[in-house]
Short mmCIF file of C-alpha atoms in Angstrom, two decimals:
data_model
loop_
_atom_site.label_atom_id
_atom_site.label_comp_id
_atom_site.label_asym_id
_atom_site.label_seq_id
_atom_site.Cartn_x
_atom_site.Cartn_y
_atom_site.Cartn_z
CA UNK A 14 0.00 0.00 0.00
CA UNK A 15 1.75 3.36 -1.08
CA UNK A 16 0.38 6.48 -1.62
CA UNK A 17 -1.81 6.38 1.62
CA UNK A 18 -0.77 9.80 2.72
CA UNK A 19 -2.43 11.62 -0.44
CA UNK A 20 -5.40 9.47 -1.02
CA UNK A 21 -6.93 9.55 2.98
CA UNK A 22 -6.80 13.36 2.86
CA UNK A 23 -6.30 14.63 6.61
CA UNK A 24 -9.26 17.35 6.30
CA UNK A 25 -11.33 15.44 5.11
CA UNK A 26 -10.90 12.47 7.64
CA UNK A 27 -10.94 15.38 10.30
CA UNK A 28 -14.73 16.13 9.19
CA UNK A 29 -15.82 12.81 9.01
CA UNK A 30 -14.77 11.37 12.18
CA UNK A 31 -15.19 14.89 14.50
CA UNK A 32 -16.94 13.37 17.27
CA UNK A 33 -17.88 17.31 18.36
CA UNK A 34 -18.86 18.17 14.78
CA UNK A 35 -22.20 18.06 13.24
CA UNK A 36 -21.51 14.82 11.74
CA UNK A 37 -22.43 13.34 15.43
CA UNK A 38 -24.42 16.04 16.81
CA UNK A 39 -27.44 13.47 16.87
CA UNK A 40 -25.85 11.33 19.50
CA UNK A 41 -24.61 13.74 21.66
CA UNK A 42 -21.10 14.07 20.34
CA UNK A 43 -20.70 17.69 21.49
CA UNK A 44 -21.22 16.57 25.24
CA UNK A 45 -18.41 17.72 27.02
CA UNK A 46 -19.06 16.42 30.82
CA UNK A 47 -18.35 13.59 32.16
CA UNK A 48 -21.69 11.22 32.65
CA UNK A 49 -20.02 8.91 35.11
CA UNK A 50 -21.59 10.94 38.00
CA UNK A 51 -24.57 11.00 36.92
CA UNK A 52 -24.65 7.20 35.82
CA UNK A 53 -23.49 6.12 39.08
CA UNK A 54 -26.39 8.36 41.03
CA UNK A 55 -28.55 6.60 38.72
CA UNK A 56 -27.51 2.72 39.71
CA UNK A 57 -27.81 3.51 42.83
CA UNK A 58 -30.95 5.24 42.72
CA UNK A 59 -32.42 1.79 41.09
CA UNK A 60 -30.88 -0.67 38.68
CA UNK A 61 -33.98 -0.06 35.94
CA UNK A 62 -35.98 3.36 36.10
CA UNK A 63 -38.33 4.49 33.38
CA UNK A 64 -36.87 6.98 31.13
CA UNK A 65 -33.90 7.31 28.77
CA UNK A 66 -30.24 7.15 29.45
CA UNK A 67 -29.97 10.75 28.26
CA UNK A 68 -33.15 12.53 29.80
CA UNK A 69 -31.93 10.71 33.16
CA UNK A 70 -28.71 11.73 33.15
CA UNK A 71 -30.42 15.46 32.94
CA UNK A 72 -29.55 16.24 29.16
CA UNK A 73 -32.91 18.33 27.98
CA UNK A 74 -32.17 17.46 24.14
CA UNK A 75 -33.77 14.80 22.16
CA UNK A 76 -30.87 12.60 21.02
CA UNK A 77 -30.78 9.72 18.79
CA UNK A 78 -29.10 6.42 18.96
CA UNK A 79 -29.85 2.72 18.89
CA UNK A 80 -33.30 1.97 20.74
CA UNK A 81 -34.29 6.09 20.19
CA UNK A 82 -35.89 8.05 19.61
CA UNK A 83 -39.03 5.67 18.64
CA UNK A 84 -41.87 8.55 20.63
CA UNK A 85 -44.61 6.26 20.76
CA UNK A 86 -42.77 3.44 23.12
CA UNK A 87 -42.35 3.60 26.30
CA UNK A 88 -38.58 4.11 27.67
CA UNK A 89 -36.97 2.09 30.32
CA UNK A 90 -32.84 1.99 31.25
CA UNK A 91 -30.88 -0.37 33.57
CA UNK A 92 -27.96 0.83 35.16
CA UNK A 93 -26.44 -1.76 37.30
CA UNK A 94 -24.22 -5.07 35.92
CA UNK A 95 -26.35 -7.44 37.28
CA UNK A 96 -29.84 -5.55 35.07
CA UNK A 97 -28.04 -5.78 32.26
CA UNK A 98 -26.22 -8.70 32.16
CA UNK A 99 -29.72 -10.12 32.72
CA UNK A 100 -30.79 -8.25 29.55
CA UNK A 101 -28.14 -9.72 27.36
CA UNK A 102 -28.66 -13.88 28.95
CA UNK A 103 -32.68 -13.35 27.73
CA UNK A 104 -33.00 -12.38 24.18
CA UNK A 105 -36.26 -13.69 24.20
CA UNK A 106 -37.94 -11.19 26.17
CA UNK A 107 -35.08 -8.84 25.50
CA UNK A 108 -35.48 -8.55 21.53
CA UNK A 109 -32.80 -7.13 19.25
CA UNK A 110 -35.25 -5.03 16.98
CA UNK A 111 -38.50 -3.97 17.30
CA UNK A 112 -39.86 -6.03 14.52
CA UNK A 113 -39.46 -8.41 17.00
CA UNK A 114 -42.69 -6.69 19.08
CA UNK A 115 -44.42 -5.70 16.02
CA UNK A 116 -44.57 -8.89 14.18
CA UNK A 117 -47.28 -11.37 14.41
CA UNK A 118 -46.49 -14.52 15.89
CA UNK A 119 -45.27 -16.97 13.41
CA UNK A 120 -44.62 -14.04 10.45
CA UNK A 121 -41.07 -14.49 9.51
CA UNK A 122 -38.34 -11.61 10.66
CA UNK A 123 -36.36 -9.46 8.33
CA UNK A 124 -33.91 -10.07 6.60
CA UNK A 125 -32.36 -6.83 6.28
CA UNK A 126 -29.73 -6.61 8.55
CA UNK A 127 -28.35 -9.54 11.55
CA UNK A 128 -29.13 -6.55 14.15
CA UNK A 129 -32.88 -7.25 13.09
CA UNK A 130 -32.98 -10.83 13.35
CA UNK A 131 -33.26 -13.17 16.51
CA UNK A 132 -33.29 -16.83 17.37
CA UNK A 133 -32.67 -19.54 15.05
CA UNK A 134 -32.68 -16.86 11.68
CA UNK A 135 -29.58 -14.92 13.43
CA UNK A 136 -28.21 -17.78 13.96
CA UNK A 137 -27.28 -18.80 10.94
CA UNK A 138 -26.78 -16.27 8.94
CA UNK A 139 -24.43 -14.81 11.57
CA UNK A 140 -22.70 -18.30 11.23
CA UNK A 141 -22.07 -17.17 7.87
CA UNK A 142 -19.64 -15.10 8.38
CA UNK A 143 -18.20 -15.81 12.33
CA UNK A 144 -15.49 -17.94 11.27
CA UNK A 145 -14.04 -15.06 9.03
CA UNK A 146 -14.24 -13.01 12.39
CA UNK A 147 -12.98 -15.42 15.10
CA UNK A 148 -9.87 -15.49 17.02
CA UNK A 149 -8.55 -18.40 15.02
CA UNK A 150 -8.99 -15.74 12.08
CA UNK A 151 -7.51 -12.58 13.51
CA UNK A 152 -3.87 -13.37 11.43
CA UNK A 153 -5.96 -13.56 8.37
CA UNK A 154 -6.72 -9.72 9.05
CA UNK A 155 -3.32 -8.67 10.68
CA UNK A 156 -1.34 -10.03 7.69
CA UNK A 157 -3.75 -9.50 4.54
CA UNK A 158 -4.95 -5.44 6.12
CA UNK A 159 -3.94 -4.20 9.13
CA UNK A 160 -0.48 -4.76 9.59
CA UNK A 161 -0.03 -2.87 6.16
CA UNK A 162 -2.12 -0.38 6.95
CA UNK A 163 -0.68 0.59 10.23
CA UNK A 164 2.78 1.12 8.35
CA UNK A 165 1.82 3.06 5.85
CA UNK A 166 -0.13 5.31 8.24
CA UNK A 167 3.16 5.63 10.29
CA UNK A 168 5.06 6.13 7.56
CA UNK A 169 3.29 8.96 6.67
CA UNK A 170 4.03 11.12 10.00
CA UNK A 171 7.24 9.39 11.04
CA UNK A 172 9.68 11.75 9.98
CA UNK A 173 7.53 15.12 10.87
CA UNK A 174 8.37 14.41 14.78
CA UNK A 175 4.86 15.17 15.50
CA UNK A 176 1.09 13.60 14.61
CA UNK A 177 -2.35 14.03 16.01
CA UNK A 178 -3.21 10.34 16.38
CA UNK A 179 -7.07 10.35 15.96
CA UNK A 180 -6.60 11.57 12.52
CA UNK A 181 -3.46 10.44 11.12
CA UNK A 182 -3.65 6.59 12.66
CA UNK A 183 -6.82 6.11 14.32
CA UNK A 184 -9.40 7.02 12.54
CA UNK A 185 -8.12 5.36 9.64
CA UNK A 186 -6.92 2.29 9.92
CA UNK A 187 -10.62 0.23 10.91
CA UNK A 188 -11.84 2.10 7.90
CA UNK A 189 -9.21 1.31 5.32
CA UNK A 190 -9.38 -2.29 7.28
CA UNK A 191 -13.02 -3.15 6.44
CA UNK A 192 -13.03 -1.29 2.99
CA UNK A 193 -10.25 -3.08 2.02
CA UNK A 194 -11.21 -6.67 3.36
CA UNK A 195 -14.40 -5.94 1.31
CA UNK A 196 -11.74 -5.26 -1.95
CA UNK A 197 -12.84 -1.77 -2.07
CA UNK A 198 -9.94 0.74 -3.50
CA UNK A 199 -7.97 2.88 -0.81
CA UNK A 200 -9.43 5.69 -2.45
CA UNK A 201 -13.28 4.60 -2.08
CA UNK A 202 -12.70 4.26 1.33
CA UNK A 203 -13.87 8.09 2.93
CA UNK A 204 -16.85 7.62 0.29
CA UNK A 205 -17.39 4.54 2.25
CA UNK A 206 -17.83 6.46 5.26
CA UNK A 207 -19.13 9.77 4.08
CA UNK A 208 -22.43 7.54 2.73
CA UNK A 209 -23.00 5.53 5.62
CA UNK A 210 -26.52 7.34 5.70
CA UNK A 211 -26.97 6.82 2.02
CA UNK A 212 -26.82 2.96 1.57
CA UNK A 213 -27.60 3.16 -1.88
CA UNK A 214 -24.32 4.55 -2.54
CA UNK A 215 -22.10 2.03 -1.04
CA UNK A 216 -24.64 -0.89 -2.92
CA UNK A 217 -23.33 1.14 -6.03
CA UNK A 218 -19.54 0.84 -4.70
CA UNK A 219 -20.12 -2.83 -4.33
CA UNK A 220 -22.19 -4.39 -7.12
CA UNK A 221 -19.16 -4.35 -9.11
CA UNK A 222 -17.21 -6.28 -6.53
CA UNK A 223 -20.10 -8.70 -5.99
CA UNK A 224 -20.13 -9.58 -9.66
CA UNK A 225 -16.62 -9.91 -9.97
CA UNK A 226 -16.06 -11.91 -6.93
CA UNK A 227 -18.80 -14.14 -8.38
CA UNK A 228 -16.77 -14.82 -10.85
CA UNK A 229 -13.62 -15.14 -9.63
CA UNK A 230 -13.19 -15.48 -5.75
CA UNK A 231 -10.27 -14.45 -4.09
CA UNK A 232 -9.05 -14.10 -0.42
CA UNK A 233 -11.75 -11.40 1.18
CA UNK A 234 -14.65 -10.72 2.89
CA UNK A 235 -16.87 -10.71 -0.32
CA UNK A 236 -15.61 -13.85 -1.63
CA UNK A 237 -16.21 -15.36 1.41
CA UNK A 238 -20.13 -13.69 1.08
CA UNK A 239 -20.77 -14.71 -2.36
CA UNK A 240 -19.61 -18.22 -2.13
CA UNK A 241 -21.73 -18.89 1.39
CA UNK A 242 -24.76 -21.04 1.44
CA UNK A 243 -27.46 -20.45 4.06
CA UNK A 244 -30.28 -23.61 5.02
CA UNK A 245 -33.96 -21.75 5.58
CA UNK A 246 -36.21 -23.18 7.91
CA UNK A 247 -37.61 -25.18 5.36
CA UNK A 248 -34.28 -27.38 4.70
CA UNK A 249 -33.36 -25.48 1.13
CA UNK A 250 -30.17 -24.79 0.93
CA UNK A 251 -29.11 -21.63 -1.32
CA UNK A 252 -26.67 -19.27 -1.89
CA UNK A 253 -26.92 -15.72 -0.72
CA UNK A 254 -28.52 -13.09 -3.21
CA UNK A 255 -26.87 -9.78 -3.85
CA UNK A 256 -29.90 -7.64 -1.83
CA UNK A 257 -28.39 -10.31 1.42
CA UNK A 258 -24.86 -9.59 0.21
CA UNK A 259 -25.39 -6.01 0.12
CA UNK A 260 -26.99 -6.49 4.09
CA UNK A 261 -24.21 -8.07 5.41
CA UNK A 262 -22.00 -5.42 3.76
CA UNK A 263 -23.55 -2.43 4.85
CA UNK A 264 -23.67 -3.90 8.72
CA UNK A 265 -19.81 -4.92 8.80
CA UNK A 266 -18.87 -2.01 7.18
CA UNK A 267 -20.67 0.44 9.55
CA UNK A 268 -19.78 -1.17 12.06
CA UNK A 269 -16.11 -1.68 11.08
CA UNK A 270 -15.30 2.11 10.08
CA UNK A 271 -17.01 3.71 12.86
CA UNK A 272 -16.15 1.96 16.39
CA UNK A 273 -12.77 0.99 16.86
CA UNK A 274 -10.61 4.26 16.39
CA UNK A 275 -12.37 5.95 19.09
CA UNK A 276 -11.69 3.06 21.38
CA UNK A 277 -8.06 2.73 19.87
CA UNK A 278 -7.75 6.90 20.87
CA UNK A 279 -9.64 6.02 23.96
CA UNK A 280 -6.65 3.40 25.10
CA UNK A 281 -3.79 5.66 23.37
CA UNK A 282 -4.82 9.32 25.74
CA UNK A 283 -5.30 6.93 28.72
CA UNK A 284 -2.14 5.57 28.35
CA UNK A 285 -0.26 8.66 27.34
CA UNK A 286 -1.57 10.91 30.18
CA UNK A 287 -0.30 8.28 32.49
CA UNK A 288 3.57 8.06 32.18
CA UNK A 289 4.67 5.47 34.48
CA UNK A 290 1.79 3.22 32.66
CA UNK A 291 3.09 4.17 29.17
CA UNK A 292 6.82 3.26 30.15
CA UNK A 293 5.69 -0.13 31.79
CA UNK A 294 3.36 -0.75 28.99
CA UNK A 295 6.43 -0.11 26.08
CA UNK A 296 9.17 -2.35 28.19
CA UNK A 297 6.37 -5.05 28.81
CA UNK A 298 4.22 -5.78 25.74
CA UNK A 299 2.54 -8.55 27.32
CA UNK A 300 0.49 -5.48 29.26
CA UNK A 301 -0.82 -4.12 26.20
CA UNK A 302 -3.78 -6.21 26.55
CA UNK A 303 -4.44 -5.64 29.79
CA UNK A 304 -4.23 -1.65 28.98
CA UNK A 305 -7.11 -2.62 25.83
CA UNK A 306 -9.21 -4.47 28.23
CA UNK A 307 -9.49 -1.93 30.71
CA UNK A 308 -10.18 0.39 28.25
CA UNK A 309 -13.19 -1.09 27.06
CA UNK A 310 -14.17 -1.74 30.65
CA UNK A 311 -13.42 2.28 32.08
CA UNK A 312 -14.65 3.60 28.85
CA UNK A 313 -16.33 1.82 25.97
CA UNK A 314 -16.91 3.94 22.71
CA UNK A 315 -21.06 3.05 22.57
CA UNK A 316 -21.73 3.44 26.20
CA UNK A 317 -25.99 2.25 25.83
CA UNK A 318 -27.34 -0.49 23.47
CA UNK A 319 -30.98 -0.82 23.45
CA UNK A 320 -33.59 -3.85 23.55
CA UNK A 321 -37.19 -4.06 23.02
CA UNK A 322 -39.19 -5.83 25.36
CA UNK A 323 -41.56 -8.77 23.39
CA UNK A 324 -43.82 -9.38 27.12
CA UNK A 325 -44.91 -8.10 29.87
CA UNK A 326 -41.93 -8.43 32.60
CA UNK A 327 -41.19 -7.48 36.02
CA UNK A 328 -37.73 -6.57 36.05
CA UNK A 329 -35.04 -5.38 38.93
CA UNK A 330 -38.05 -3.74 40.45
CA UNK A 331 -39.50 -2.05 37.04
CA UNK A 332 -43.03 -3.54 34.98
CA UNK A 333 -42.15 -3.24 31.48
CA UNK A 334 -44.49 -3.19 29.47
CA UNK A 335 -44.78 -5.32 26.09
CA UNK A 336 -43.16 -3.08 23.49
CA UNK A 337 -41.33 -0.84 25.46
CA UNK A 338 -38.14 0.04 24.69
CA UNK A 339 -34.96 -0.89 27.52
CA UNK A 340 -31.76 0.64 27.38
CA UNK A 341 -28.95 -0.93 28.62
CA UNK A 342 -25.95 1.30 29.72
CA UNK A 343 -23.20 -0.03 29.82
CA UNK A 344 -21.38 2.27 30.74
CA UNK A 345 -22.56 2.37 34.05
CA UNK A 346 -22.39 -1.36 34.49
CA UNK A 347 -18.98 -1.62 33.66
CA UNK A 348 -18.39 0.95 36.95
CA UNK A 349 -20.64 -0.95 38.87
CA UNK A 350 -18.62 -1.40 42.37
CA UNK A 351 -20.73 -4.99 43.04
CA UNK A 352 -18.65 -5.93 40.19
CA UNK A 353 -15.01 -4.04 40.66
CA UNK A 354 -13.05 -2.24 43.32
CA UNK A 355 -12.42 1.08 42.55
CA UNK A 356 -14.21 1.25 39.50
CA UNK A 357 -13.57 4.50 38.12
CA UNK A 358 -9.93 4.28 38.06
CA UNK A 359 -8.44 3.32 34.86
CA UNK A 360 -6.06 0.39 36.29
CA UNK A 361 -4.72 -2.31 33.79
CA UNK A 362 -3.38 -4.18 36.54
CA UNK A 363 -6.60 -5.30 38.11
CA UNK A 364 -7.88 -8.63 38.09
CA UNK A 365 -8.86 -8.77 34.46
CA UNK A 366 -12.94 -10.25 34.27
CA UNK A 367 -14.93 -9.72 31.66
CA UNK A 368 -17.18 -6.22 30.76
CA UNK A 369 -19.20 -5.33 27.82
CA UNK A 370 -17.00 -3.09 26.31
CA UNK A 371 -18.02 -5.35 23.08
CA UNK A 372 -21.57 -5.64 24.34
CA UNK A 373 -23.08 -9.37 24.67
CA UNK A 374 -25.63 -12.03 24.35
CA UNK A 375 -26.11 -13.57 20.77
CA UNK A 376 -25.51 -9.98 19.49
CA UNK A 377 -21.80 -9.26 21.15
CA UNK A 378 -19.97 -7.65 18.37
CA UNK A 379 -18.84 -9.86 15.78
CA UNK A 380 -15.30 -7.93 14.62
CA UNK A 381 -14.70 -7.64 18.71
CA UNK A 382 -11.50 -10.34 17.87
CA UNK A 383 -10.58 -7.99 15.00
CA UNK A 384 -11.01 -4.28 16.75
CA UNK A 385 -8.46 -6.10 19.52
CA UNK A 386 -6.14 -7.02 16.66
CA UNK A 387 -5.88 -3.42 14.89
CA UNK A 388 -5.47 -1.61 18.74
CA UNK A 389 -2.71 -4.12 19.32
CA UNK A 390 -1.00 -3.85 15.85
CA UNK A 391 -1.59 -0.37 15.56
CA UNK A 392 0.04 0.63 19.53
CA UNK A 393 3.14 -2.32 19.33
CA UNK A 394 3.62 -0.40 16.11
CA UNK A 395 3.46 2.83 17.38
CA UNK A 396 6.10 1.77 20.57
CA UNK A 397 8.29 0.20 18.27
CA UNK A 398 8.86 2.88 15.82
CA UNK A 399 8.51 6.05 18.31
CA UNK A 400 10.05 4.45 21.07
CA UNK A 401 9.70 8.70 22.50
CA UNK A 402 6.41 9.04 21.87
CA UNK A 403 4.58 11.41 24.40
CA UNK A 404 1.55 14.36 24.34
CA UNK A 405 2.93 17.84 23.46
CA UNK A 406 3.08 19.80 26.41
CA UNK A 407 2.40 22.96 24.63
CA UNK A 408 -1.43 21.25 23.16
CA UNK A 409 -4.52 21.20 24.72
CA UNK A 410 -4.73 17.49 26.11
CA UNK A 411 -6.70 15.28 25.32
CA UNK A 412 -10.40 14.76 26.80
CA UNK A 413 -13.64 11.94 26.51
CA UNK A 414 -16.47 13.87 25.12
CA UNK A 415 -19.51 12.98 23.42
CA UNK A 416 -22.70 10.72 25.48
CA UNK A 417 -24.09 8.49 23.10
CA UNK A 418 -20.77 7.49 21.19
CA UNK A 419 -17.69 8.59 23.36
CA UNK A 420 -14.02 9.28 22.47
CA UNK A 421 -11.41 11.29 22.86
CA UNK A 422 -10.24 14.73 21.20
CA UNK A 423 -7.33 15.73 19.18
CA UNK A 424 -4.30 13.25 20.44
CA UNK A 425 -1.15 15.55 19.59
CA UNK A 426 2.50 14.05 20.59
CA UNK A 427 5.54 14.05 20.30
CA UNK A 428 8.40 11.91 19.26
CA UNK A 429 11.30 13.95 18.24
#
């Protein structure tokens, strides 16, 4: 991969992945306090309370995100580990999609996207494509994508003596990972992004792939798509049609461009405001992990998923109501004290158990293996070639913002 420098063009990725700019207004991105306060009032006010995560936590604002705003439901949140680890282990009462509430019993779900679908029908399609996402996988990805990636990125800024690492390294290397796993051209991959909102657009990018891959197969995601045969419930066995394709597509590739660099910058300013942790972390690789897990556990990018209830349930003190809507934040669940000591310290060396920085139940993020994989590359990579990396003392540091989707700001350093 050459040429990375001119073709990802820094103003441009700048717009596109401004958590403060209008791009995520919707969601809250220009939220500059810290909810933690308020999320931990809230858990131990009650561990499910009717309203939204937002309107709770005393924003005025309608905001949107997954499980809002949908006016006509009514809105329920849990705030404790225990509420919400209960909302993940029952998918049946705790559906994925509202279809799953609207739909008569017996009609058939849609098939429009995996996030839709529940129970046997997720099942296998997201069986589809799991093995190209597990951890048995992950050096498929690191040595076809994101190891080349990351260098070319780096190669870009390494003799300047300076970067801002959201821009030039974070936000691009998921993207340009996904894209390119999906045999999209480097220079498709902002219009990628740009037309998340306009799926139309990115069928148009890939119908030429699709047919070509039909063809011909190779070694990527879309082979792997066109070439996959799916059993309905009636025992016929077929291959998937383009409109399916084009499904899975649009899901993996939302999902893959807009997540990980905002946990990868999360991990990077935690580490780089702490300097005793950064040293230990760039003698001691094997701590790296550690440092990514508690990340996702202090501060996960999507802090609230949502689920809509399919019967009438008590629940953690609560009656919810058949189709209301319950929003599980996890951000507050992965501070809840029943569950750690001191649990809004950022602290790699704790004992390491298990949050849902990646979410859970059948619907835990499927590229969680891969998201670890570029954060690891992309940070050894980063020690190894600017062994004196550190913030600029004369920049603003940076800070978490947004509510909805969090992340940090503008990560400038050093490494002269």
């Amino acid at each position: 991969m050459t040429g990375t420098e001119q073709l990802l063009d820094p103003e441009r990725v700048r717009r596109l992945f401004d958590l403060a700019g209008s791009v995520q207004a919707w969601n809250g991105g220009h939220y500059n306090d810290d909810p933690y306060p308020a999320w931990q009032r809230l858990r131990e006010r009650a561990p499910v309370q009717e309203g939204t995560v937002h309107e709770l936590s005393g924003i005025d604002e309608d905001l949107m995100f997954h499980g809002l705003p949908y006016p006509d439901r009514p809105h329920y949140s849990a705030f404790s580990w225990a509420a919400c680890d209960a909302t993940y282990r029952n998918p049946e009462t705790f559906a994925s999609s509202a279809e799953a509430v609207d739909l008569e019993e017996g009609e058939p779900g849609p098939v429009n996207s995996m996030l839709s679908m529940g129970g046997a029908q997720h099942r296998r399609y997201r069986a589809l494509v799991q093995p190209s996402f597990s951890p048995v996988k992950v050096r498929w990805w690191v040595e076809h994508w994101i190891e080349t990636t990351v260098n070319a990125l780096i190669d870009a800024f390494e003799h300047a003596g300076r970067a801002e690492l959201n821009v030039e390294l974070c936000a691009a290397i998921p993207v340009l990972t996904i894209t390119g796993s999906f045999g999209l051209p480097i220079d498709r991959a902002l219009d990628v992004r740009e037309s998340l909102a306009q799926p139309d657009r990115i069928i148009e990018m890939l119908a030429p792939v699709v047919a070509a891959r039909r063809e011909s197969p190779e070694d990527d995601l879309i082979s792997v798509l066109v070439q996959s045969e799916i059993t309905d419930e009636d025992g016929e066995t077929h291959r998937l049609s383009d409109p399916e394709i084009h499904s899975f597509a649009l899901l993996l590739l939302a999902a893959g461009s807009g997540t990980t660099w905002k946990q990868m910058g999360i991990t990077l300013a935690a580490l780089l405001q702490r300097p005793a942790l950064l040293d230990a972390v760039k003698a001691d690789r094997s701590l790296l992990r550690a440092a990514i897990e508690e990340s996702l556990r202090w501060s996960p990018t999507d802090p609230m998923f949502s689920r809509w209830v399919t019967e009438d349930v008590d629940f953690f003190g609560a009656h919810l109501p058949k189709g209301a809507v319950l929003h599980i934040c996890l951000g507050a669940a992965n501070r809840d004290p029943a569950r750690w000591d001191r649990p809004d310290e950022y602290d790699p060396s704790r004992p390491m158990r298990p949050s849902f920085g990646f979410g859970g139940g059948p619907h835990a993020c499927l590229g969680q293996h891969v998201a670890r994989a570029e954060m690891t590359v992309a940070i050894n990579a980063l020690f190894d070639r600017l062994p004196e990396i550190r913030l600029d003392p004369d920049a603003e540091p940076p800070r978490l913002i947004g509510f909805y989707e969090r992340g940090a700001t503008a990560i400038p350093v050093l490494f002269d």
